[in-house]
Amino acid sequence: MKNTVLTFRQAKRNKEKLAMLTAYDYSMAKLMDQAGINGILVGDSLGMVMLGYQDTLRVTMQDMIHHSKAASRGVESALLVTDMPFMSYQTSVYDAVVNAGILVREGRAHAVKLEGGEEVAPQIRAIVQASIPVMGHIGLTPQSVNAFGGYKVQGRDEEAARKLLHAAKAVEEAGAFAVVLECVPEKLAELITKSLSIPTIGIGAGRECDGQVLVYQDMLALFSGFTPKFVKRYADAGGMMREAFAAYKDEVGRGIFPGPEHAFTMDDGVIEKLY
Ligand code: KIV
């Protein structure tokens, strides 16, 4: 069944949990799509896990278009959501609509995601009015890492918690079809989830969200940088790949690979004429 924004809304009504993962290319998106993942997020986390940057701030529209296009070719049934990169929507409502349109037209996204609460509500409203579904993102919003002074759990004290609840409602009222809650205490995520009619998608926000999202390199142990507390390792694909690379190097070095079964044949008569 094809996942759309309607599927996401229905899932909340029916209390069915939504599973999302990030993907940045064709093959990975295809595997996730085949596994029945509801939503594939072409996150600007690609700056860190694909491009090796220290944060997401250097990611450009061109980067997002390139990876979104590639992932879209692997998607048949998942909803493809593409992140709006830093400074592609904060600058003005006009920039936000134009750039969201480019991510749909060129990046083949079904929806876009942007970070922030009330301060980006005008952008969300305008993009939605242009018939582009928007996923919000509040809590730890990595594009604000310098303003936060680091990657920290958000909403722990009363004032911060009230602000997040307010941000969630602002995002919903502006017309977002879902909202990501990143690094928020479980009890606050539960309250936000109960207060909204749109699904909450948690990452480091505990068990009560309407859905979950993970960066696939984290859940497969493919990213050797810092692993946050909220990540569960579903496979040590990184370890398996390292072992496979080392075995390949060893076999090439010892002349074991390629074997006769990997080589192409030709008529002996032909080759003899060349000697
Ligand atoms: O960029 C990203 O991958 C994200 C997820 C962490 C939600 O925004």
XYZ file of N, CA and C and ligand atoms in Angstrom:
833
model
N 0.826 -1.206 0.000
C 0.000 0.000 0.000
C 0.868 1.268 0.000
N 0.434 2.245 -0.783
C 1.219 3.475 -0.875
C 1.015 4.345 0.373
N 2.105 4.816 0.941
C 2.016 5.708 2.099
C 1.912 7.150 1.627
N 0.931 7.845 2.147
C 0.746 9.256 1.804
C 0.554 10.023 3.106
N 0.336 11.321 2.989
C 0.058 12.088 4.213
C -1.240 11.603 4.853
N -2.155 11.065 4.034
C -3.421 10.536 4.579
C -3.154 9.300 5.425
N -2.233 8.441 4.938
C -1.850 7.246 5.705
C -1.315 7.659 7.074
N -0.507 8.722 7.084
C 0.079 9.182 8.342
C -1.030 9.646 9.304
N -1.988 10.408 8.772
C -3.088 10.901 9.629
C -3.916 9.731 10.151
N -4.218 8.785 9.226
C -5.020 7.606 9.602
C -4.320 6.782 10.676
N -2.994 6.642 10.527
C -2.216 5.837 11.479
C -2.400 6.396 12.884
N -2.398 7.719 13.005
C -2.577 8.322 14.339
C -3.975 7.977 14.872
N -4.978 8.140 14.005
C -6.362 7.846 14.449
C -6.497 6.387 14.877
N -5.862 5.482 14.113
C -5.992 4.038 14.388
C -4.963 3.523 15.395
N -4.170 4.433 15.938
C -3.110 4.075 16.907
C -2.137 3.047 16.326
N -1.828 3.211 15.018
C -0.818 2.339 14.390
C 0.497 3.116 14.329
N 1.561 2.489 14.782
C 2.851 3.179 14.840
C 3.479 3.293 13.449
N 4.101 4.421 13.202
C 4.749 4.676 11.907
C 6.261 4.483 12.047
N 6.860 3.798 11.083
C 8.319 3.590 11.114
C 8.965 4.346 9.964
N 9.881 5.249 10.319
C 10.623 5.995 9.292
C 12.123 5.749 9.465
N 12.842 5.828 8.362
C 14.309 5.764 8.400
C 14.838 6.818 7.438
N 16.073 7.222 7.653
C 16.701 8.104 6.667
C 17.270 7.245 5.540
N 17.328 7.812 4.345
C 18.065 7.189 3.223
C 18.531 8.317 2.332
N 19.628 8.087 1.642
C 20.205 9.170 0.848
C 20.538 8.717 -0.571
N 20.194 7.449 -0.887
C 20.496 6.967 -2.238
C 19.477 5.918 -2.673
N 19.586 5.507 -3.932
C 18.647 4.585 -4.569
C 18.599 3.217 -3.895
N 19.775 2.578 -3.732
C 19.750 1.186 -3.245
C 19.220 1.085 -1.824
N 19.620 2.010 -0.968
C 19.187 1.953 0.423
C 17.687 2.252 0.520
N 17.235 3.244 -0.243
C 15.804 3.581 -0.223
C 14.984 2.390 -0.705
N 15.499 1.687 -1.713
C 14.774 0.543 -2.270
C 14.645 -0.577 -1.229
N 15.742 -0.864 -0.519
C 15.699 -1.902 0.520
C 14.680 -1.544 1.603
N 14.676 -0.288 2.005
C 13.745 0.149 3.063
C 12.309 0.089 2.569
N 12.115 0.502 1.338
C 10.778 0.478 0.732
C 10.269 -0.966 0.683
N 11.161 -1.872 0.278
C 10.777 -3.295 0.199
C 10.468 -3.863 1.583
N 11.103 -3.287 2.621
C 10.871 -3.764 3.992
C 9.591 -3.177 4.585
N 8.920 -2.312 3.830
C 7.632 -1.775 4.289
C 7.736 -0.551 5.182
N 8.900 0.105 5.184
C 9.072 1.335 5.970
C 8.059 2.388 5.468
N 7.360 3.052 6.397
C 6.295 3.983 5.987
C 6.829 5.259 5.339
N 7.899 5.787 5.921
C 8.399 7.063 5.402
C 9.905 7.054 5.322
N 10.436 7.554 4.197
C 11.887 7.658 4.039
C 12.239 9.139 4.078
N 13.156 9.451 4.990
C 13.564 10.841 5.158
C 14.943 11.044 4.540
N 15.004 11.909 3.536
C 16.317 12.324 3.031
C 16.714 13.487 3.940
N 17.359 13.119 5.044
C 17.669 14.108 6.078
C 18.921 14.889 5.726
N 19.009 16.115 6.274
C 20.247 16.865 6.058
C 21.370 16.283 6.931
N 21.036 15.248 7.732
C 22.075 14.478 8.423
C 23.048 13.894 7.403
N 22.673 13.899 6.136
C 23.580 13.409 5.082
C 24.887 14.193 5.107
N 24.828 15.443 5.573
C 26.060 16.238 5.676
C 27.074 15.538 6.559
N 26.583 14.906 7.632
C 27.497 14.242 8.570
C 27.792 12.805 8.151
N 26.731 12.025 7.828
C 26.957 10.589 7.606
C 27.385 10.248 6.178
N 27.104 11.114 5.212
C 27.506 10.829 3.826
C 28.671 11.712 3.382
N 28.690 12.968 3.852
C 29.692 13.911 3.340
C 30.823 14.188 4.326
N 30.665 13.692 5.578
C 31.758 13.815 6.551
C 31.913 15.183 7.183
N 30.866 16.025 7.134
C 30.941 17.323 7.819
C 30.732 17.116 9.316
N 31.110 18.141 10.103
C 30.945 18.084 11.566
C 29.501 18.371 11.995
N 28.747 19.055 11.128
C 27.357 19.395 11.461
C 26.569 19.482 10.156
N 25.292 19.915 10.252
C 24.448 19.930 9.041
C 24.442 21.305 8.359
N 25.201 22.242 8.897
C 25.075 23.634 8.435
C 25.647 23.894 7.034
N 26.531 23.003 6.595
C 27.138 23.221 5.264
C 26.358 22.581 4.127
N 25.294 21.869 4.489
C 24.506 21.168 3.458
C 23.755 22.184 2.606
N 23.792 21.990 1.301
C 23.189 22.949 0.370
C 21.923 22.370 -0.281
N 21.207 23.224 -0.962
C 20.050 22.775 -1.743
C 20.510 21.762 -2.792
N 21.659 22.015 -3.408
C 22.159 21.093 -4.441
C 22.394 19.701 -3.855
N 22.978 19.650 -2.633
C 23.186 18.352 -1.962
C 21.843 17.653 -1.771
N 20.871 18.399 -1.278
C 19.564 17.791 -0.971
C 18.873 17.304 -2.240
N 18.953 18.095 -3.295
C 18.307 17.701 -4.563
C 18.945 16.412 -5.089
N 20.276 16.392 -5.088
C 21.038 15.252 -5.603
C 20.643 13.949 -4.884
N 20.637 13.994 -3.538
C 20.355 12.773 -2.770
C 18.862 12.419 -2.788
N 18.016 13.439 -2.823
C 16.572 13.188 -2.835
C 16.174 12.506 -4.152
N 16.719 13.014 -5.231
C 16.479 12.425 -6.563
C 16.871 10.952 -6.567
N 18.072 10.681 -6.036
C 18.584 9.303 -6.030
C 17.677 8.410 -5.193
N 17.316 8.865 -3.987
C 16.464 8.051 -3.105
C 15.092 7.841 -3.751
N 14.585 8.859 -4.421
C 13.220 8.768 -4.984
C 13.103 7.624 -5.992
N 14.208 7.315 -6.668
C 14.157 6.245 -7.678
C 13.985 4.868 -7.042
N 14.289 4.769 -5.733
C 14.138 3.478 -5.048
C 12.807 3.339 -4.334
N 12.007 4.378 -4.375
C 10.772 4.400 -3.574
C 9.550 4.073 -4.403
N 8.789 3.077 -3.926
C 7.497 2.794 -4.567
C 6.343 3.068 -3.621
N 6.494 2.607 -2.363
C 5.339 2.750 -1.469
C 5.578 3.676 -0.286
N 6.814 3.992 0.022
C 7.068 4.867 1.176
C 6.788 6.322 0.815
N 6.531 7.125 1.849
C 6.389 8.569 1.661
C 7.802 9.162 1.709
N 8.172 9.901 0.691
C 9.528 10.468 0.641
C 9.505 11.919 1.144
N 10.174 12.120 2.271
C 10.223 13.455 2.888
C 11.660 13.963 2.777
N 11.831 15.160 2.257
C 13.194 15.693 2.089
C 13.380 16.939 2.954
N 14.519 16.968 3.652
C 14.827 18.096 4.534
C 15.130 19.362 3.746
N 14.642 20.481 4.264
C 15.049 21.782 3.732
C 16.336 22.163 4.462
N 17.428 22.412 3.729
C 18.700 22.662 4.415
C 18.766 24.060 5.036
N 19.785 24.223 5.867
C 20.032 25.482 6.581
C 20.005 26.670 5.612
N 19.236 27.675 5.977
C 19.103 28.945 5.247
C 18.346 28.823 3.919
N 17.635 27.708 3.739
C 16.803 27.610 2.529
C 15.366 28.040 2.826
N 15.049 28.260 4.133
C 13.680 28.676 4.497
C 13.666 29.728 5.598
N 14.757 29.851 6.356
C 14.775 30.808 7.470
C 14.755 32.248 6.960
N 15.304 32.471 5.763
C 15.508 33.831 5.253
C 14.202 34.556 4.914
N 13.225 33.847 4.357
C 11.936 34.483 4.044
C 10.909 33.420 3.667
N 9.653 33.829 3.733
C 8.560 32.941 3.333
C 8.700 32.624 1.839
N 9.086 33.633 1.079
C 9.251 33.456 -0.370
C 10.315 32.382 -0.652
N 11.489 32.531 -0.015
C 12.571 31.542 -0.216
C 12.082 30.137 0.154
N 11.318 30.071 1.250
C 10.842 28.770 1.728
C 9.970 28.090 0.679
N 9.040 28.852 0.089
C 8.126 28.251 -0.894
C 8.907 27.857 -2.156
N 9.782 28.743 -2.611
C 10.553 28.442 -3.828
C 11.405 27.183 -3.617
N 12.095 27.124 -2.486
C 12.995 25.983 -2.252
C 12.239 24.683 -1.993
N 11.091 24.789 -1.309
C 10.272 23.577 -1.116
C 9.811 23.074 -2.488
N 9.441 23.995 -3.353
C 9.001 23.625 -4.705
C 10.110 22.928 -5.478
N 11.330 23.415 -5.325
C 12.467 22.795 -6.037
C 12.703 21.372 -5.520
N 12.553 21.187 -4.204
C 12.768 19.839 -3.641
C 11.710 18.856 -4.124
N 10.519 19.364 -4.416
C 9.467 18.491 -4.954
C 9.688 18.275 -6.454
N 9.920 19.378 -7.182
C 10.017 19.265 -8.648
C 11.289 18.534 -9.071
N 12.437 18.941 -8.511
C 13.703 18.317 -8.929
C 14.097 17.137 -8.042
N 13.836 17.265 -6.736
C 14.234 16.196 -5.807
C 13.218 15.077 -5.730
N 12.050 15.277 -6.341
C 10.968 14.278 -6.394
C 10.444 13.905 -5.001
N 10.565 14.858 -4.043
C 10.045 14.627 -2.687
C 8.523 14.684 -2.708
N 7.904 13.895 -1.809
C 6.449 13.995 -1.636
C 6.106 15.066 -0.602
N 7.070 15.361 0.271
C 6.857 16.336 1.344
C 8.221 16.881 1.750
N 8.216 18.022 2.428
C 9.485 18.576 2.920
C 9.421 18.661 4.441
N 10.602 18.694 5.054
C 10.674 18.863 6.509
C 11.507 20.092 6.817
N 11.071 20.865 7.795
C 11.879 22.006 8.227
C 11.842 22.131 9.742
N 12.873 22.769 10.282
C 13.066 22.822 11.730
C 12.540 24.127 12.323
N 11.915 24.012 13.503
C 11.508 25.215 14.219
C 10.046 25.198 14.599
N 9.656 26.162 15.471
C 8.278 26.254 15.957
C 7.574 27.464 15.387
N 7.112 28.341 16.298
C 6.312 29.492 15.891
C 7.040 30.383 14.883
N 8.377 30.475 15.030
C 9.147 31.381 14.169
C 9.117 30.957 12.696
N 8.817 29.688 12.426
C 8.734 29.239 11.023
C 7.289 28.902 10.614
N 6.337 29.245 11.490
C 4.924 28.955 11.161
C 4.492 29.646 9.850
N 4.896 30.902 9.601
C 4.495 31.523 8.323
C 5.031 30.750 7.107
N 6.264 30.223 7.244
C 6.850 29.435 6.153
C 6.047 28.139 5.940
N 5.725 27.470 7.051
C 4.968 26.208 6.945
C 3.624 26.481 6.271
N 2.951 27.540 6.749
C 1.617 27.864 6.208
C 1.703 28.109 4.690
N 2.694 28.881 4.273
C 2.807 29.240 2.850
C 3.159 28.016 1.994
N 4.021 27.157 2.495
C 4.394 25.950 1.725
C 3.179 25.035 1.594
N 2.439 24.887 2.692
C 1.235 24.041 2.653
C 0.210 24.638 1.680
N 0.111 25.972 1.682
C -0.821 26.613 0.740
C -0.407 26.387 -0.712
N 0.873 26.140 -0.904
C 1.361 25.834 -2.263
C 1.198 24.336 -2.563
N 0.428 23.640 -1.751
C 0.111 22.211 -1.928
C 1.287 21.286 -1.701
N 2.231 21.718 -0.888
C 3.368 20.849 -0.546
C 3.241 20.478 0.936
N 3.087 19.177 1.232
C 2.970 18.788 2.635
C 4.268 19.069 3.406
N 4.101 19.493 4.656
C 5.260 19.836 5.487
C 5.268 18.987 6.748
N 6.453 18.451 7.062
C 6.683 17.784 8.344
C 7.475 18.781 9.189
N 7.013 19.044 10.411
C 7.760 19.935 11.302
C 8.863 19.176 12.022
N 9.679 19.882 12.755
C 10.787 19.254 13.502
C 11.113 20.196 14.658
N 10.859 19.734 15.897
C 11.147 20.563 17.071
C 11.951 19.753 18.093
N 12.366 20.446 19.140
C 13.213 19.800 20.151
C 14.652 20.137 19.824
N 15.487 19.114 19.746
C 16.869 19.362 19.309
C 16.861 19.494 17.791
N 16.974 20.704 17.333
C 16.968 20.958 15.887
C 18.416 21.246 15.482
N 19.055 20.290 14.805
C 20.511 20.386 14.591
C 20.977 21.650 13.840
N 20.080 22.257 13.054
C 20.500 23.483 12.366
C 20.697 24.647 13.355
N 20.208 24.478 14.591
C 20.379 25.523 15.616
C 21.472 25.143 16.614
N 22.366 24.233 16.235
C 23.373 23.723 17.185
C 24.179 24.852 17.818
N 24.500 25.879 17.052
C 25.304 26.974 17.619
C 24.498 27.795 18.618
N 23.197 27.951 18.348
C 22.338 28.692 19.280
C 22.119 27.878 20.556
N 22.045 26.556 20.447
C 21.841 25.698 21.622
C 23.135 25.507 22.419
N 24.275 25.742 21.778
C 25.556 25.493 22.439
C 25.895 24.017 22.496
N 25.402 23.235 21.552
C 25.735 21.801 21.489
C 24.492 20.971 21.279
N 24.695 19.662 21.137
C 23.574 18.733 20.925
C 23.076 18.256 22.289
N 21.992 18.869 22.778
C 21.510 18.594 24.144
C 20.041 18.239 24.134
N 19.638 17.428 25.121
C 18.208 17.123 25.300
C 17.485 18.441 25.565
N 16.328 18.617 24.933
C 15.571 19.878 25.037
C 14.305 19.678 25.872
N 13.864 20.752 26.531
C 12.557 20.750 27.205
C 12.558 20.100 28.574
N 13.692 20.163 29.275
C 13.747 19.468 30.579
C 13.151 20.290 31.712
N 13.276 21.637 31.658
C 12.663 22.418 32.749
C 11.302 22.953 32.299
N 10.565 23.520 33.261
C 9.167 23.878 32.979
C 9.050 24.867 31.818
N 9.901 25.894 31.855
C 9.794 26.928 30.819
C 10.088 26.338 29.433
N 11.147 25.545 29.372
C 11.536 24.945 28.087
C 10.471 23.954 27.607
N 9.882 23.218 28.566
C 8.846 22.241 28.209
C 7.609 22.958 27.653
N 7.221 24.071 28.331
C 6.058 24.848 27.847
C 6.317 25.373 26.437
N 7.569 25.840 26.222
C 7.939 26.377 24.904
C 7.793 25.318 23.820
N 8.214 24.090 24.160
C 8.139 23.008 23.163
C 6.698 22.626 22.859
N 5.864 22.604 23.910
C 4.446 22.294 23.715
C 3.825 23.358 22.800
N 4.198 24.599 23.058
C 3.699 25.731 22.275
C 4.184 25.599 20.814
N 5.456 25.225 20.662
C 6.038 25.072 19.312
C 5.299 23.983 18.537
N 5.003 22.873 19.243
C 4.308 21.754 18.585
C 2.937 22.207 18.090
N 2.235 22.973 18.928
C 0.896 23.437 18.539
C 0.981 24.440 17.390
N 2.011 25.275 17.413
C 2.179 26.267 16.337
C 2.412 25.570 14.998
N 3.219 24.509 15.035
C 3.525 23.747 13.821
C 2.253 23.068 13.299
N 1.479 22.507 14.216
C 0.218 21.859 13.811
C -0.751 22.892 13.220
N -0.911 24.008 13.930
C -1.853 25.038 13.460
C -1.439 25.606 12.105
N -0.144 25.630 11.841
C 0.335 26.153 10.551
C 0.042 25.180 9.411
N -0.307 23.932 9.744
C -0.728 22.998 8.694
C 0.185 21.817 8.455
N 1.190 21.634 9.315
C 2.078 20.462 9.131
C 1.266 19.176 9.286
N 1.654 18.134 8.533
C 0.909 16.862 8.623
C 1.504 15.932 9.678
N 2.703 16.247 10.160
C 3.377 15.437 11.192
C 4.503 16.289 11.760
N 5.033 15.875 12.903
C 6.147 16.643 13.482
C 7.152 15.694 14.128
N 8.415 15.932 13.832
C 9.500 15.167 14.465
C 9.802 15.796 15.821
N 9.916 14.951 16.847
C 10.350 15.400 18.177
C 11.722 14.789 18.413
N 12.736 15.624 18.474
C 14.104 15.077 18.618
C 14.668 15.410 19.995
N 15.170 14.388 20.666
C 15.824 14.531 21.984
C 14.974 15.330 22.964
N 13.826 14.766 23.267
C 12.864 15.373 24.182
C 12.570 14.313 25.251
N 12.446 14.692 26.544
C 12.124 13.691 27.559
C 10.831 12.947 27.218
N 10.801 11.663 27.558
C 9.671 10.804 27.166
C 8.318 11.345 27.625
N 8.253 11.845 28.875
C 6.976 12.324 29.434
C 6.470 13.553 28.672
N 7.402 14.414 28.265
C 6.992 15.604 27.505
C 6.537 15.197 26.100
N 7.267 14.249 25.501
C 6.870 13.760 24.162
C 5.477 13.145 24.223
N 5.178 12.461 25.323
C 3.855 11.843 25.503
C 2.774 12.923 25.568
N 3.057 13.983 26.345
C 2.079 15.079 26.478
C 1.854 15.753 25.119
N 2.935 16.009 24.407
C 2.813 16.647 23.079
C 2.004 15.739 22.154
N 2.325 14.450 22.178
C 1.632 13.483 21.312
C 0.132 13.475 21.603
N -0.228 13.530 22.888
C -1.653 13.527 23.260
C -2.326 14.851 22.911
N -1.546 15.933 22.857
C -2.133 17.256 22.614
C -2.343 17.557 21.136
N -1.734 16.761 20.260
C -1.810 17.054 18.821
C -2.717 16.063 18.100
N -3.291 16.527 16.988
C -4.073 15.584 16.162
C -3.200 15.033 15.027
N -2.018 15.635 14.817
C -1.094 15.105 13.791
C -0.094 14.157 14.468
N 0.453 13.177 13.712
C 1.393 12.237 14.334
C 2.715 12.882 14.735
N 3.229 12.427 15.882
C 4.576 12.816 16.292
C 5.515 11.672 15.914
N 6.660 12.034 15.373
C 7.660 11.035 14.986
C 8.878 11.286 15.875
N 9.168 10.331 16.732
C 10.223 10.567 17.710
C 11.589 10.066 17.285
N 12.594 10.794 17.753
C 13.980 10.304 17.669
C 14.620 10.759 18.973
N 14.844 9.817 19.871
C 15.286 10.186 21.208
C 14.160 10.848 21.980
N 12.927 10.425 21.737
C 11.775 11.034 22.423
C 10.906 9.956 23.077
N 11.442 8.772 23.237
C 10.763 7.728 23.998
C 9.705 6.956 23.249
N 8.909 6.247 24.047
C 8.025 5.215 23.495
C 6.645 5.684 23.087
N 6.237 6.872 23.530
C 4.835 7.265 23.355
C 4.543 8.048 22.085
N 5.548 8.298 21.273
C 5.312 9.022 20.011
C 4.509 8.122 19.070
N 3.905 8.764 18.063
C 3.094 7.990 17.102
C 3.966 7.214 16.117
N 5.214 7.579 16.013
C 6.131 6.883 15.110
C 7.559 7.132 15.548
N 8.474 6.506 14.860
C 9.896 6.655 15.176
C 10.672 6.887 13.891
N 11.796 7.562 14.016
C 12.725 7.691 12.884
C 14.137 7.476 13.414
N 14.973 6.818 12.629
C 16.388 6.666 12.975
C 17.230 6.946 11.739
N 18.439 7.375 11.977
C 19.423 7.515 10.904
C 19.969 6.101 10.652
N 19.902 5.632 9.393
C 20.177 4.207 9.181
C 21.625 3.831 9.509
N 22.539 4.758 9.329
C 23.938 4.431 9.672
C 24.072 4.136 11.158
N 23.248 4.800 11.981
C 23.293 4.559 13.432
C 22.752 3.174 13.757
N 21.584 2.809 13.167
C 20.966 1.528 13.538
C 21.709 0.331 12.942
N 22.572 0.583 11.945
C 23.344 -0.515 11.341
C 24.825 -0.482 11.734
N 25.171 0.431 12.652
C 26.571 0.576 13.087
C 27.500 0.877 11.917
N 27.025 1.716 11.010
C 27.840 2.074 9.847
C 28.599 3.379 10.062
N 28.206 4.106 11.096
C 28.795 5.425 11.342
C 29.666 5.297 12.573
N 30.958 5.534 12.408
C 31.858 5.258 13.530
C 32.001 6.456 14.469
N 31.272 7.563 14.180
C 31.330 8.705 15.104
C 30.527 8.393 16.362
N 30.106 9.429 17.065
C 29.362 9.306 18.324
C 28.015 8.605 18.112
N 27.679 7.639 18.998
C 26.361 6.989 18.914
C 25.489 7.469 20.072
N 24.397 8.168 19.775
C 23.545 8.672 20.860
C 22.863 7.543 21.635
N 22.479 7.856 22.898
C 21.814 6.889 23.803
C 20.545 6.292 23.202
N 19.835 7.081 22.391
C 18.527 6.618 21.902
C 18.618 5.644 20.734
N 19.825 5.396 20.243
C 19.964 4.520 19.070
C 20.010 3.060 19.491
N 19.234 2.221 18.804
C 19.367 0.771 18.986
C 20.078 0.219 17.749
N 21.082 -0.615 18.002
C 21.810 -1.238 16.881
C 21.067 -2.499 16.455
N 20.514 -2.485 15.259
C 19.780 -3.655 14.761
C 20.692 -4.644 14.052
N 21.850 -4.191 13.625
C 22.823 -5.092 12.994
C 24.178 -4.410 13.026
N 25.224 -5.220 13.102
C 26.567 -4.642 13.028
C 27.032 -4.731 11.577
N 26.302 -4.029 10.706
C 26.654 -4.069 9.284
C 28.033 -3.454 9.060
N 28.386 -2.454 9.894
C 29.708 -1.823 9.775
C 30.804 -2.851 10.021
N 30.624 -3.649 11.075
C 31.614 -4.688 11.406
C 31.705 -5.717 10.292
N 30.532 -6.133 9.778
C 30.513 -7.133 8.689
C 31.218 -6.592 7.450
N 30.984 -5.304 7.166
C 31.595 -4.719 5.963
C 33.113 -4.609 6.118
N 33.532 -4.187 7.321
C 34.987 -4.081 7.550
C 35.651 -5.452 7.362
N 35.001 -6.499 7.918
C 35.542 -7.860 7.780
C 35.586 -8.278 6.323
N 34.524 -7.958 5.569
C 34.470 -8.324 4.150
C 35.569 -7.592 3.365
N 35.771 -6.309 3.657
C 36.811 -5.542 2.952
C 38.195 -6.132 3.238
N 38.410 -6.506 4.519
C 39.716 -7.055 4.905
C 39.938 -8.423 4.248
N 38.855 -9.243 4.161
C 38.972 -10.574 3.533
C 39.287 -10.420 2.044
N 38.640 -9.445 1.420
C 38.872 -9.170 -0.005
C 40.330 -8.756 -0.228
N 40.805 -7.841 0.610
C 42.195 -7.362 0.477
C 43.162 -8.538 0.628
N 42.877 -9.388 1.613
C 43.734 -10.538 1.878
C 43.746 -11.484 0.667
N 42.554 -11.766 0.126
C 42.465 -12.718 -0.995
C 43.083 -12.154 -2.269
N 42.931 -10.845 -2.490
C 43.586 -10.231 -3.662
C 45.101 -10.345 -3.486
N 45.556 -10.034 -2.269
C 46.997 -10.080 -1.978
C 47.570 -11.478 -2.175
N 46.821 -12.521 -1.812
C 47.321 -13.891 -1.902
C 46.969 -14.564 -3.227
N 46.336 -13.832 -4.131
C 46.004 -14.390 -5.455
C 44.855 -15.383 -5.421
N 44.040 -15.334 -4.396
C 42.901 -16.258 -4.290
C 41.691 -15.708 -5.038
N 41.538 -14.402 -5.008
C 40.470 -13.765 -5.772
C 41.121 -12.926 -6.871
N 40.645 -12.944 -8.107
C 39.541 -13.764 -8.595
C 39.960 -15.206 -8.856
N 39.013 -16.152 -8.682
C 39.241 -17.558 -9.009
C 38.802 -17.819 -10.436
N 39.008 -19.067 -10.940
C 38.624 -19.392 -12.321
C 37.132 -19.155 -12.571
N 36.315 -19.317 -11.526
C 34.853 -19.129 -11.691
C 34.467 -17.677 -11.911
N 35.390 -16.755 -11.669
C 35.086 -15.326 -11.853
C 35.660 -14.790 -13.166
N 36.304 -15.666 -13.960
C 36.994 -15.201 -15.168
C 36.204 -15.580 -16.429
N 36.369 -14.821 -17.500
C 35.703 -15.098 -18.788
C 36.608 -15.961 -19.665
N 36.012 -16.844 -20.481
C 36.793 -17.739 -21.330
C 36.750 -17.266 -22.781
N 37.685 -17.767 -23.594
C 37.640 -17.563 -25.050
C 38.277 -18.788 -25.721
N 38.116 -18.928 -27.011
C 38.696 -20.060 -27.737
C 40.214 -20.037 -27.641
N 40.815 -21.201 -27.271
C 42.284 -21.279 -27.209
C 42.895 -20.917 -28.554
N 42.194 -21.322 -29.655
C 42.688 -21.060 -31.009
C 42.891 -19.574 -31.245
N 42.030 -18.761 -30.735
C 42.124 -17.307 -30.939
C 43.323 -16.755 -30.197
N 43.462 -17.152 -28.953
C 44.537 -16.569 -28.145
C 45.910 -17.005 -28.652
N 45.986 -18.284 -29.167
C 47.270 -18.776 -29.672
C 47.786 -17.923 -30.805
N 46.869 -17.405 -31.628
C 47.285 -16.594 -32.785
C 47.909 -15.277 -32.363
N 47.654 -14.880 -31.161
C 48.163 -13.569 -30.696
C 49.541 -13.670 -30.084
N 49.993 -14.909 -29.776
C 51.326 -15.073 -29.161
C 52.428 -15.061 -30.210
O 18.435 14.983 9.163
C 17.920 14.018 9.742
O 18.302 12.861 9.559
C 16.841 14.292 10.671
C 16.431 13.175 11.581
C 17.429 13.018 12.641
C 15.064 13.387 12.123
O 16.328 15.368 10.719
